Amino acid sequence: MDFKTDPSAVTINLLLIVHPEEAVSKQKGQKERPTDSDRSTGLEDDGNGNSRSQPPQGRDLNGCQVSKEPFKQTQALTSYSNEGTQMTVEIHPKDTTPQLFKKLSFGKGPRRLPRLRGQDNKGFQRTEAPRPPGKKDLHAYPWDKSSLKSMPVDLQQFEKLDAYALKVNVKNSVEELVKALLKQTRTDLEKVRAIWMWICHHIEYDVVGYHNKSQLSSKPIDVLQMGKSICEGYAGLFEHMCSIAGIQCMKLSGHSKGNGYKMGQTFTGDSDHTWNAVYLDGRWHLLDSTWGSGAVDDSFTKFTFRYNEFYFLTHPALFINNHFPDNSNWQLLKPALTLKDFENNMLHNSNFYTLGLLTAHPETAVIQTVNGKASVSVDCRSATLFTFKLKGTDEHGLMTLKKHGMKLDLYPQKTGSHKLQIFAKPSKASDVYNCVLEYVVECKSVDKAMRFPKDLHQPVGPSWFTERQGFLRPSHSDPIIHTNDGRCSVTFTLGKDISVLASLHCDSSSLTEDMGRRHIMQIHRGNQIELKIHLPHAGNFVLKIYARKKSDPGNYDYIFNYLITCLNTEVKWPAFPQSYSKWVEDYEILEPLSGLLPANRNVQFKLKMHGIAKVLVQAENAYPLTQSRGYWEGTCNTSGCREVFVMVHENANHSFYSHVLKYEVESQ
């Protein structure tokens, strides 16, 4: 029988034997472990989990030494090269009578060979010889921001299967384990899922074996019975279980950005990690059960089970972030990345994508500052909270939240290399921040003007988060407020039932907590609030804003802050007058705004207050104010006194006054 080929084909004469079904089944049942004959023919793994035959001893046609001993039994050798040519040859004793002779012609391109189908002697479906990845397996690079998976997967439909797989407890036989797992499966996808879930929750990473590989076995039965292994064992067990289940599976090797990876490092020498590819719905898909099972600590001495769904059928354009296969075809990408691309590209770990983050800029792991500044931005699907650490602190940057991401401007205050970590969590406050990005910031010059107060809290400025807390339509949407004369004001529309507290902070010890509050005046007009700020001197200040529900008598909760800057060294504003508990929220001071009054002067007062019977200004003498068109007005002389009080008579029938404001008088 002839197979038609192209002109570049190489014709090979092969003797193929078709066995009776029973004989084939017996051979298949014997292939779990290599026999002495397997070893004598020199079976060797090519690094991608494929067997590669080595020449037997004695002399071949090229004069090389080959074995003269006849083979003791029939053997099936599968050769699979990186170029994709695949052939299966069965070798028999010389006296075997052939039942069928075929003349085959193989082209140089990838070709899927016919293979007998049927059941082996244990009732499992035999898998076809794995084919190399082709055009229909490829996904576009970069990621199209669609799905985290390489095929449609409804995790809710897996809930019962996952729960069942976790409870299966078989350790004596890989075949028996697969048989038990497959009882609740119908499709190939469900078979792969059951195997995946079992391995990820029952095999732990062998940190001791990692450091002493001479005592380590990666044979599937040993991994199963020990319950631990390294990546080679995880991938080998997964491949073996899939083969028993009738699923085509490959074991792949390559470089990884895993534990111990240093940003910007280059990869040389042998591979350092192993994972798998499975064939489902006519296409290859990638997964990593080692990383799906959990993580080891930084010292590589302790493993913790921490299931990670991300590494199950991961989209290849995301898998390439930290997995670079030895054979670039197994990237399953078009175009494929070079090793240099892999080394230079930003590392996005699984947290980055499971939190709904989409892209980060810049896309390189090392960032160079320009005039002392470097910037990073992240885009995401939904509202997400962020924070960061630059060399262990968040003092040298300004992070602002956007509705669909964040922006971070960095101003390192020392030259050299700085490790930058960016953390994120969902908008639910109960969740923990997870590291999603790491960079190296190379700083050649320092911008001393951008040295921020220690009290500045990240993120800075208003955002979707502050809107949720009831601070709507801010007058200043930027995180920094610049003022030349040392005065500024910020306004918001407040949600219902909100009480506000604000304070001013700087690194100068002269500004106490109490005085920090007195440099801010609150003015309420309906549901509008204005925060009027007078700075005590030039410099950088933090305006912190707290809130609580009026119906809740508890403490105020921190909401957000602004950075206020003033370069004018002549600025020296006194604090606003001190207010007491009887000063109602919607009262307003029109004059005098300064809490420090000049000595021996007549000072004009104008206050907006309602529901008051009488108002009195008490200095050396008492000066009543008169009401006109909703305002209380009058004059007070500051001679002979150090303090001036504003007092109110709330009810005409009461005989006592309540203090509402206190002013100080300059020294004479």
XYZ file of C-alpha atoms in Angstrom:
668
model
C 0.000 0.000 0.000
C 1.414 3.402 -0.969
C 0.689 6.762 0.677
C 0.977 9.747 -1.674
C 3.467 12.408 -0.598
C 5.003 15.630 -1.820
C 8.328 15.693 -3.742
C 10.304 16.370 -0.552
C 9.058 13.156 1.059
C 11.438 10.474 2.261
C 10.397 6.916 1.472
C 10.870 4.399 4.287
C 10.220 0.681 3.957
C 8.689 -0.628 7.179
C 7.518 -4.013 8.282
C 4.296 -3.494 10.245
C 2.581 -6.265 12.140
C -1.113 -6.211 12.990
C -1.651 -8.353 16.123
C -4.864 -10.012 17.147
C -6.726 -7.796 19.624
C -5.826 -10.019 22.601
C -2.101 -9.770 21.948
C -2.270 -6.003 21.585
C -4.119 -5.731 24.888
C -1.476 -7.752 26.682
C 1.302 -5.534 25.406
C -0.546 -2.408 26.477
C -1.083 -3.788 29.956
C 2.671 -4.294 30.366
C 3.743 -0.715 29.592
C 3.281 0.952 32.985
C 6.909 0.385 33.934
C 9.925 0.020 31.628
C 11.264 -3.537 31.324
C 14.859 -4.631 31.024
C 14.299 -4.839 27.304
C 13.067 -1.237 27.311
C 16.279 -0.139 28.949
C 18.459 -2.256 26.651
C 17.111 -0.461 23.607
C 18.015 2.891 25.135
C 14.659 4.620 25.651
C 15.334 8.238 26.613
C 13.081 11.189 27.448
C 13.539 14.091 25.054
C 12.631 16.721 27.679
C 9.054 17.046 26.509
C 7.944 13.744 27.958
C 8.427 11.721 24.741
C 10.371 8.529 24.376
C 13.314 8.680 22.007
C 15.035 5.479 20.941
C 18.815 5.095 21.288
C 20.864 2.762 18.995
C 21.422 -0.732 20.432
C 24.976 -1.988 20.912
C 26.850 -3.646 18.007
C 27.595 -2.267 14.547
C 25.039 -0.542 12.372
C 25.215 0.312 8.696
C 27.430 3.286 9.480
C 29.958 1.153 11.309
C 28.723 1.990 14.769
C 28.573 -0.694 17.430
C 25.207 -2.442 17.798
C 23.960 -5.422 19.813
C 24.044 -8.819 18.105
C 21.628 -10.419 20.611
C 18.151 -11.095 19.258
C 15.301 -9.259 20.922
C 13.461 -11.311 23.520
C 10.021 -9.809 22.992
C 7.979 -7.467 20.834
C 8.610 -3.783 21.588
C 6.827 -0.598 20.515
C 9.094 2.411 20.076
C 7.620 5.859 19.523
C 9.855 8.567 18.071
C 8.631 12.147 18.306
C 10.939 15.015 17.352
C 10.628 18.771 17.846
C 10.035 19.098 14.108
C 6.841 17.129 14.471
C 7.664 13.910 12.520
C 6.192 10.948 14.379
C 6.326 7.211 13.703
C 5.619 4.065 15.677
C 7.632 0.911 14.877
C 7.045 -2.536 16.367
C 10.141 -4.775 16.486
C 9.730 -8.586 16.410
C 11.990 -11.646 16.469
C 13.314 -12.622 13.061
C 11.159 -15.725 12.814
C 7.902 -13.753 13.172
C 5.610 -14.225 10.199
C 4.262 -10.865 9.014
C 0.521 -10.590 8.458
C 0.621 -7.342 6.472
C 3.329 -5.490 4.588
C 3.010 -1.751 3.986
C 5.242 0.698 2.194
C 4.853 4.089 3.926
C 6.083 7.479 2.769
C 6.468 10.221 5.379
C 6.756 13.938 4.609
C 8.841 16.247 6.743
C 5.846 18.121 8.165
C 3.702 16.989 11.093
C 1.397 14.059 10.289
C -1.014 12.225 12.520
C -0.565 8.465 12.190
C -3.389 5.936 12.200
C -3.540 3.908 15.401
C -5.634 0.958 16.424
C -8.355 1.813 18.905
C -9.910 -0.382 21.538
C -9.800 -1.224 25.245
C -6.743 -2.422 27.134
C -6.853 -5.409 29.479
C -7.948 -3.173 32.401
C -10.950 -1.698 30.676
C -9.438 1.750 29.945
C -9.511 3.316 26.502
C -6.075 3.436 24.929
C -4.940 6.914 23.892
C -3.797 7.747 20.415
C -0.212 8.802 19.877
C -0.039 12.519 20.826
C 0.233 14.806 17.851
C 2.419 17.926 17.895
C 0.729 21.308 18.206
C -0.430 22.819 14.937
C -2.054 25.980 13.655
C -5.453 25.291 15.168
C -3.886 25.074 18.645
C -2.439 28.580 18.515
C -3.799 31.601 20.373
C -3.071 35.230 19.524
C -0.430 37.091 21.508
C -0.708 39.447 23.334
C -3.736 38.423 25.384
C -7.074 39.627 24.017
C -8.412 40.306 27.576
C -11.274 37.881 27.043
C -10.973 34.768 29.185
C -8.404 33.442 31.638
C -8.963 29.961 30.201
C -8.059 28.509 26.813
C -11.524 26.953 26.441
C -14.995 27.695 27.850
C -15.169 26.399 31.434
C -18.101 26.792 33.822
C -16.613 26.264 37.272
C -20.042 26.046 38.887
C -20.769 22.913 36.873
C -17.643 21.345 38.383
C -18.699 21.854 42.026
C -20.117 18.349 42.565
C -17.312 16.691 40.613
C -14.659 18.674 42.504
C -16.182 17.707 45.849
C -16.295 14.054 44.799
C -12.680 14.040 43.532
C -11.370 15.490 46.794
C -12.939 12.626 48.772
C -11.473 9.806 46.669
C -8.864 8.020 48.790
C -6.905 5.464 46.762
C -3.142 5.184 47.252
C -2.257 1.593 46.311
C -2.614 1.811 42.516
C -2.671 4.575 39.936
C -5.091 2.536 37.829
C -7.470 2.055 40.741
C -7.270 5.766 41.563
C -8.166 6.749 37.994
C -10.950 4.167 37.928
C -12.438 5.662 41.103
C -12.144 9.245 39.846
C -13.766 8.473 36.492
C -16.940 7.043 38.081
C -18.464 10.526 38.205
C -17.199 11.791 34.832
C -18.797 11.755 31.400
C -16.629 13.951 29.160
C -12.889 14.210 28.565
C -12.929 17.643 30.201
C -14.496 16.166 33.337
C -11.885 13.403 33.385
C -9.072 15.950 33.236
C -10.781 18.051 35.886
C -11.137 15.138 38.309
C -7.474 14.150 37.875
C -6.370 17.782 38.265
C -8.376 18.371 41.432
C -7.171 15.165 43.049
C -3.489 15.850 42.398
C -3.700 19.509 43.474
C -5.279 18.557 46.815
C -3.428 15.323 47.630
C 0.153 15.731 46.405
C 2.334 18.171 48.313
C 5.569 19.693 47.119
C 8.554 17.784 48.500
C 10.818 20.552 49.806
C 13.191 17.981 51.329
C 13.386 16.015 48.092
C 14.012 19.210 46.155
C 17.218 19.766 48.127
C 18.237 16.083 47.928
C 17.139 14.783 44.540
C 19.233 11.595 44.840
C 16.659 10.252 47.302
C 13.728 11.338 45.142
C 11.608 9.176 42.837
C 9.302 10.750 40.256
C 7.675 7.482 39.174
C 3.885 7.868 39.234
C 3.311 4.989 41.680
C 5.961 6.363 44.065
C 4.507 9.884 43.886
C 1.058 8.469 44.602
C 2.133 6.387 47.575
C 4.465 9.018 49.064
C 1.921 11.796 48.540
C 4.676 14.249 47.666
C 7.060 15.106 44.852
C 8.612 17.944 42.880
C 7.307 19.306 39.575
C 8.664 16.341 37.584
C 6.607 13.996 39.737
C 3.462 16.110 39.575
C 3.612 16.294 35.774
C 4.556 12.625 35.419
C 1.656 11.464 37.574
C -0.735 13.742 35.714
C 0.454 12.444 32.347
C 0.188 8.813 33.473
C -3.309 9.238 34.925
C -4.496 10.963 31.744
C -3.057 8.140 29.637
C -4.971 5.568 31.698
C -8.124 7.677 31.324
C -7.731 7.793 27.534
C -6.693 11.464 27.404
C -3.772 12.599 25.281
C -1.327 14.374 27.577
C 2.232 15.642 27.236
C 4.824 16.406 29.873
C 6.603 19.659 29.014
C 9.817 21.143 30.361
C 11.214 24.653 30.315
C 12.140 27.748 32.282
C 9.828 29.328 34.840
C 9.534 32.513 36.838
C 8.714 30.738 40.070
C 10.147 30.643 43.569
C 13.549 32.310 43.650
C 13.039 34.270 40.439
C 14.775 37.640 40.390
C 13.358 40.414 38.242
C 15.317 40.947 35.060
C 17.318 37.723 35.391
C 18.416 35.743 32.337
C 17.790 32.030 31.831
C 20.608 29.732 30.773
C 21.362 26.037 31.078
C 18.913 23.248 31.810
C 15.188 23.588 32.316
C 14.002 24.241 35.860
C 10.306 23.304 35.723
C 7.867 20.744 34.305
C 4.166 21.016 33.501
C 1.574 19.439 31.182
C -0.464 19.893 28.024
C -3.747 18.008 27.489
C -5.699 17.448 24.287
C -9.368 18.409 24.625
C -11.990 19.229 22.009
C -9.475 18.959 19.165
C -6.984 21.385 20.696
C -4.011 21.395 23.098
C -4.356 23.155 26.458
C -1.841 23.979 29.206
C -1.911 23.394 32.957
C 0.475 23.230 35.912
C -0.638 21.023 38.806
C 2.486 21.874 40.841
C 1.583 25.539 41.013
C -2.102 24.682 41.248
C -1.550 22.795 44.504
C 0.012 25.490 46.684
C 3.200 27.377 47.412
C 6.464 27.151 49.309
C 7.809 29.857 51.606
C 10.683 32.164 50.671
C 13.225 29.941 52.433
C 11.983 26.918 50.459
C 11.541 24.882 53.636
C 7.756 24.693 54.022
C 4.949 23.897 51.583
C 1.372 25.079 52.125
C -1.609 23.653 50.273
C -3.292 26.662 48.642
C -5.347 25.680 45.623
C -4.903 27.960 42.611
C -7.544 27.667 39.883
C -5.582 29.962 37.576
C -3.216 27.222 36.379
C -5.992 24.932 35.086
C -6.309 25.262 31.288
C -4.668 28.685 31.455
C -4.874 30.866 28.351
C -1.465 30.453 26.618
C -0.978 34.232 26.329
C -1.121 34.330 30.163
C 0.727 31.054 30.775
C 3.755 32.469 28.922
C 4.156 35.083 31.639
C 5.965 32.562 33.807
C 6.340 29.370 31.706
C 8.764 29.209 28.765
C 8.865 25.721 27.191
C 12.046 24.259 25.698
C 10.115 23.642 22.484
C 8.606 26.967 21.408
C 5.757 25.151 19.620
C 4.333 24.373 23.048
C 3.825 28.050 23.789
C 0.684 27.572 21.659
C 1.055 31.198 20.621
C 1.121 33.168 17.408
C 3.559 34.803 17.245
C 5.774 32.788 19.577
C 7.967 34.686 22.035
C 11.741 34.504 22.138
C 13.616 33.735 25.337
C 14.732 37.375 25.372
C 11.088 38.484 25.262
C 10.327 36.150 28.152
C 13.220 37.531 30.206
C 12.300 41.167 29.577
C 8.540 40.909 29.956
C 6.818 41.999 33.134
C 5.929 39.110 35.468
C 2.186 38.994 36.080
C 1.472 36.341 38.690
C -1.842 34.533 39.059
C -3.198 37.092 41.567
C -2.928 39.755 38.873
C -5.464 38.042 36.636
C -7.737 36.396 39.225
C -8.382 39.855 40.704
C -9.623 41.044 37.311
C -6.559 43.095 36.381
C -5.952 43.426 32.660
C -2.744 45.264 31.807
C 0.144 47.059 33.471
C 2.423 49.760 32.086
C 5.322 49.760 31.583
C 5.514 46.169 30.380
C 9.188 45.730 31.248
C 10.450 44.566 34.629
C 12.995 47.380 35.002
C 11.913 51.047 35.038
C 14.286 53.983 34.608
C 13.401 57.266 36.340
C 13.261 60.461 34.303
C 14.212 63.563 36.305
C 13.712 61.573 39.484
C 10.236 60.279 38.563
C 8.870 56.927 37.406
C 5.245 56.032 36.682
C 3.243 52.802 36.721
C -0.408 52.258 35.793
C -2.755 49.281 35.968
C -6.039 48.714 34.135
C -8.692 46.414 35.592
C -12.247 45.245 34.946
C -13.860 46.458 38.153
C -13.233 48.662 41.172
C -10.093 47.455 42.930
C -8.078 48.750 45.897
C -4.297 49.129 45.532
C -1.301 49.968 47.628
C 2.471 49.672 47.089
C 5.877 49.318 48.717
C 9.022 50.913 47.305
C 11.963 49.337 49.087
C 9.613 48.420 51.924
C 7.845 51.777 52.360
C 5.048 53.736 50.687
C 6.464 57.166 51.537
C 7.947 58.027 48.148
C 5.015 57.895 45.800
C 1.549 59.125 44.924
C -0.991 56.438 44.108
C -4.409 57.446 42.780
C -7.357 55.125 42.222
C -9.288 55.184 38.964
C -12.654 53.603 38.271
C -10.907 50.929 36.205
C -7.398 50.870 37.629
C -4.776 53.008 39.298
C -1.843 55.298 38.587
C 1.345 55.506 40.641
C 3.982 58.240 40.420
C 7.233 57.386 42.210
C 9.906 59.781 43.468
C 12.730 57.727 45.043
C 14.754 59.796 47.491
C 17.937 57.779 46.935
C 19.740 56.807 43.748
C 20.261 53.157 42.847
C 17.995 50.130 42.431
C 14.705 49.947 44.327
C 12.321 46.996 44.540
C 8.731 48.030 43.821
C 5.812 45.817 44.881
C 2.204 46.607 44.011
C -0.612 45.024 46.015
C -4.317 44.778 45.224
C -7.549 43.444 46.664
C -11.243 43.538 45.751
C -13.257 46.486 46.979
C -14.551 44.431 49.912
C -12.586 45.720 52.879
C -12.426 42.305 54.558
C -10.126 40.832 51.910
C -6.339 40.779 52.232
C -3.987 42.653 49.884
C -2.067 40.340 47.522
C 1.091 41.198 45.632
C 0.227 41.436 41.930
C 3.279 43.125 40.373
C 6.980 43.570 41.020
C 9.372 45.974 39.318
C 12.915 47.203 39.747
C 13.134 51.005 39.684
C 16.529 52.349 38.617
C 16.965 55.902 39.947
C 19.810 58.068 38.623
C 18.744 61.422 40.128
C 16.556 62.526 43.053
C 13.799 65.162 43.048
C 14.102 66.566 46.588
C 11.053 68.816 46.087
C 8.874 65.701 45.994
C 9.643 64.524 49.501
C 6.276 63.676 51.024
C 5.129 63.872 54.653
C 5.255 60.604 56.566
C 1.549 60.891 57.376
C 0.562 60.690 53.711
C -1.547 57.566 53.249
C -1.924 55.658 49.959
C -3.917 56.003 47.798
C -4.130 59.811 47.650
C -7.049 61.970 46.510
C -10.726 61.236 45.870
C -11.836 58.147 43.947
C -14.669 55.665 43.416
C -13.936 54.471 46.958
C -14.545 57.897 48.518
C -17.755 58.177 46.509
C -18.935 54.939 48.088
C -18.208 56.484 51.482
C -20.505 59.419 50.667
C -18.065 62.070 49.375
C -19.507 63.065 45.999
C -18.523 65.615 43.344
C -15.198 66.799 44.834
C -13.988 70.260 43.804
C -10.436 68.857 43.498
C -10.148 65.541 41.672
C -6.322 65.545 41.661
C -4.398 64.197 44.654
C -2.270 67.362 45.024
C -3.597 70.837 45.870
C -1.178 73.675 45.153
C -1.548 77.027 46.909
C 0.595 80.132 46.592
C -0.814 82.215 49.457
C -1.256 79.301 51.870
C -5.055 79.230 51.626
C -7.326 76.772 49.850
C -10.695 75.121 50.177
C -12.188 71.779 49.135
C -15.901 71.133 48.664
C -17.997 67.952 48.422
C -21.594 66.924 48.221
C -22.190 64.634 51.178
C -24.331 61.542 51.312
C -27.028 61.339 53.962
C -26.282 60.896 57.640
C -22.538 61.691 57.431
C -20.501 63.583 59.999
C -17.024 64.736 58.923
C -13.763 65.262 60.783
C -10.647 66.710 59.096
C -7.089 67.342 60.287
C -3.867 68.798 58.902
C -0.488 67.070 59.282
C 3.129 67.769 58.400
C 6.534 66.501 59.487
C 7.098 69.630 61.601
C 6.663 68.906 65.311
C 5.257 72.409 65.839
C 1.863 71.351 64.438
C 0.144 69.391 67.194
C -2.896 67.211 66.562
C -5.207 69.797 68.111
C -3.713 72.681 66.128
C -3.858 70.540 62.984
C -7.662 70.453 63.337
C -7.886 74.192 64.073
C -6.251 75.097 60.738
C -9.348 73.652 59.013
C -12.825 75.177 59.169
C -15.929 73.245 58.147
C -18.758 75.163 56.472
C -22.039 73.327 55.813
C -24.660 74.555 53.366
C -27.400 71.951 53.003
C -25.741 68.738 51.786
C -22.619 70.669 50.709
C -19.490 70.823 52.868
C -16.544 73.184 52.422
C -13.225 72.565 54.128
C -11.416 75.893 54.362
C -7.662 75.462 55.033
C -5.153 78.076 56.240
C -1.578 76.765 56.338
C 0.654 77.735 59.287
C 3.763 77.918 57.054
C 5.177 76.819 53.698
C 5.799 73.164 52.953
C 4.004 69.905 52.215
C 0.918 69.028 54.268
C -1.520 66.130 54.479
C -5.239 66.872 54.704
C -6.830 63.778 56.276
C -10.575 63.297 56.099
C -12.568 61.019 58.422
C -16.285 60.268 58.592
C -18.929 58.406 60.539
C -22.672 58.101 60.437
C -24.458 60.704 62.528
C -26.640 57.941 63.859
C -23.542 56.042 64.999
C -21.914 57.481 68.141
C -18.733 55.485 67.523
C -15.323 56.620 66.310
C -14.610 58.313 63.006
C -13.219 56.110 60.197
C -10.381 57.275 57.960
C -11.607 57.811 54.384
C -8.856 59.487 52.323
C -6.320 62.315 52.167
C -4.933 65.078 49.947
C -1.406 66.413 49.608
C -1.286 70.230 49.939
C 1.861 72.041 48.828
C 2.966 75.660 49.331
C 6.362 77.063 48.309
C 5.796 80.643 49.566
C 8.050 81.015 52.616
C 6.242 84.206 53.710
C 3.048 82.279 54.458
C 2.113 82.238 58.162
C -1.608 81.860 58.775
C -2.948 81.597 62.327
C -5.428 78.884 63.271
C -9.183 79.369 63.101
C -10.996 80.120 66.386
C -11.573 77.193 68.696
C -15.134 75.879 68.655
C -17.057 74.149 71.423
C -19.747 71.484 71.400
C -22.549 74.056 71.260
C -21.227 75.296 67.896
C -23.718 73.591 65.584
C -22.592 72.028 62.294
C -24.432 74.480 60.045
C -23.285 77.617 61.909
C -20.826 79.753 59.944
C -18.158 82.370 60.749
C -17.941 85.165 58.208
C -15.585 87.327 60.317
C -13.180 87.286 61.997
C -11.804 84.030 60.521
C -8.454 84.321 62.305
C -8.342 82.773 65.744
C -5.751 85.368 66.780
C -7.145 88.898 67.195
C -5.051 92.097 67.186
C -4.610 93.791 70.574
C -6.253 97.158 71.403
C -8.435 97.090 68.289
C -12.078 97.210 67.450
C -12.903 93.908 65.738
C -15.987 93.380 63.569
C -17.982 90.169 64.152
C -20.406 88.589 61.696
C -21.784 85.122 62.460
C -24.500 83.034 60.843
C -26.464 81.189 63.517
C -30.098 80.130 63.847
C -32.367 79.203 66.739
C -30.546 81.584 69.085
C -32.164 84.130 71.412
C -29.068 86.260 72.193
C -25.371 86.416 71.219
C -22.690 88.036 73.368
C -18.969 88.653 72.726
C -17.089 88.623 76.057
C -13.749 90.464 76.120
C -12.714 92.860 78.935
C -16.298 93.961 78.577
C -19.394 92.271 77.139
C -20.526 93.270 73.634
C -23.964 92.050 72.499
C -24.474 91.283 68.794
C -27.641 92.215 66.976
C -29.510 90.056 64.482
C -30.019 91.302 60.947
C -31.214 89.222 57.963
C -30.085 85.919 59.527
C -26.684 87.199 60.694
C -25.490 88.266 64.145
C -23.266 91.340 63.846
C -21.411 93.763 66.104
C -18.046 95.131 67.270
C -15.748 94.155 70.117
C -12.709 95.973 71.567
C -9.779 93.739 72.511
C -8.086 96.149 74.942
C -7.062 94.681 78.287
C -7.785 91.020 77.521
C -5.936 87.860 76.400
C -8.988 85.887 75.259
C -12.326 86.664 73.654
C -15.361 84.326 73.843
C -18.539 84.185 71.799
C -21.486 83.041 73.931
C -25.100 82.322 73.060
C -28.390 82.439 74.900
C -30.334 79.548 73.370
C -33.635 80.343 75.088
C -34.925 83.716 76.227
C -36.250 82.088 79.368
C -32.770 80.775 80.319
C -30.509 82.874 82.466
C -27.154 81.379 81.370
C -24.974 81.628 78.284
C -23.092 78.790 76.526
C -19.613 79.200 75.033
C -19.447 78.466 71.300
C -16.165 80.105 70.116
C -12.859 81.151 71.621
C -10.359 83.665 70.162
C -6.897 84.560 71.412
C -5.514 88.111 71.483
C -2.009 89.047 70.385
C 0.448 89.995 73.122
C 0.604 93.754 73.789
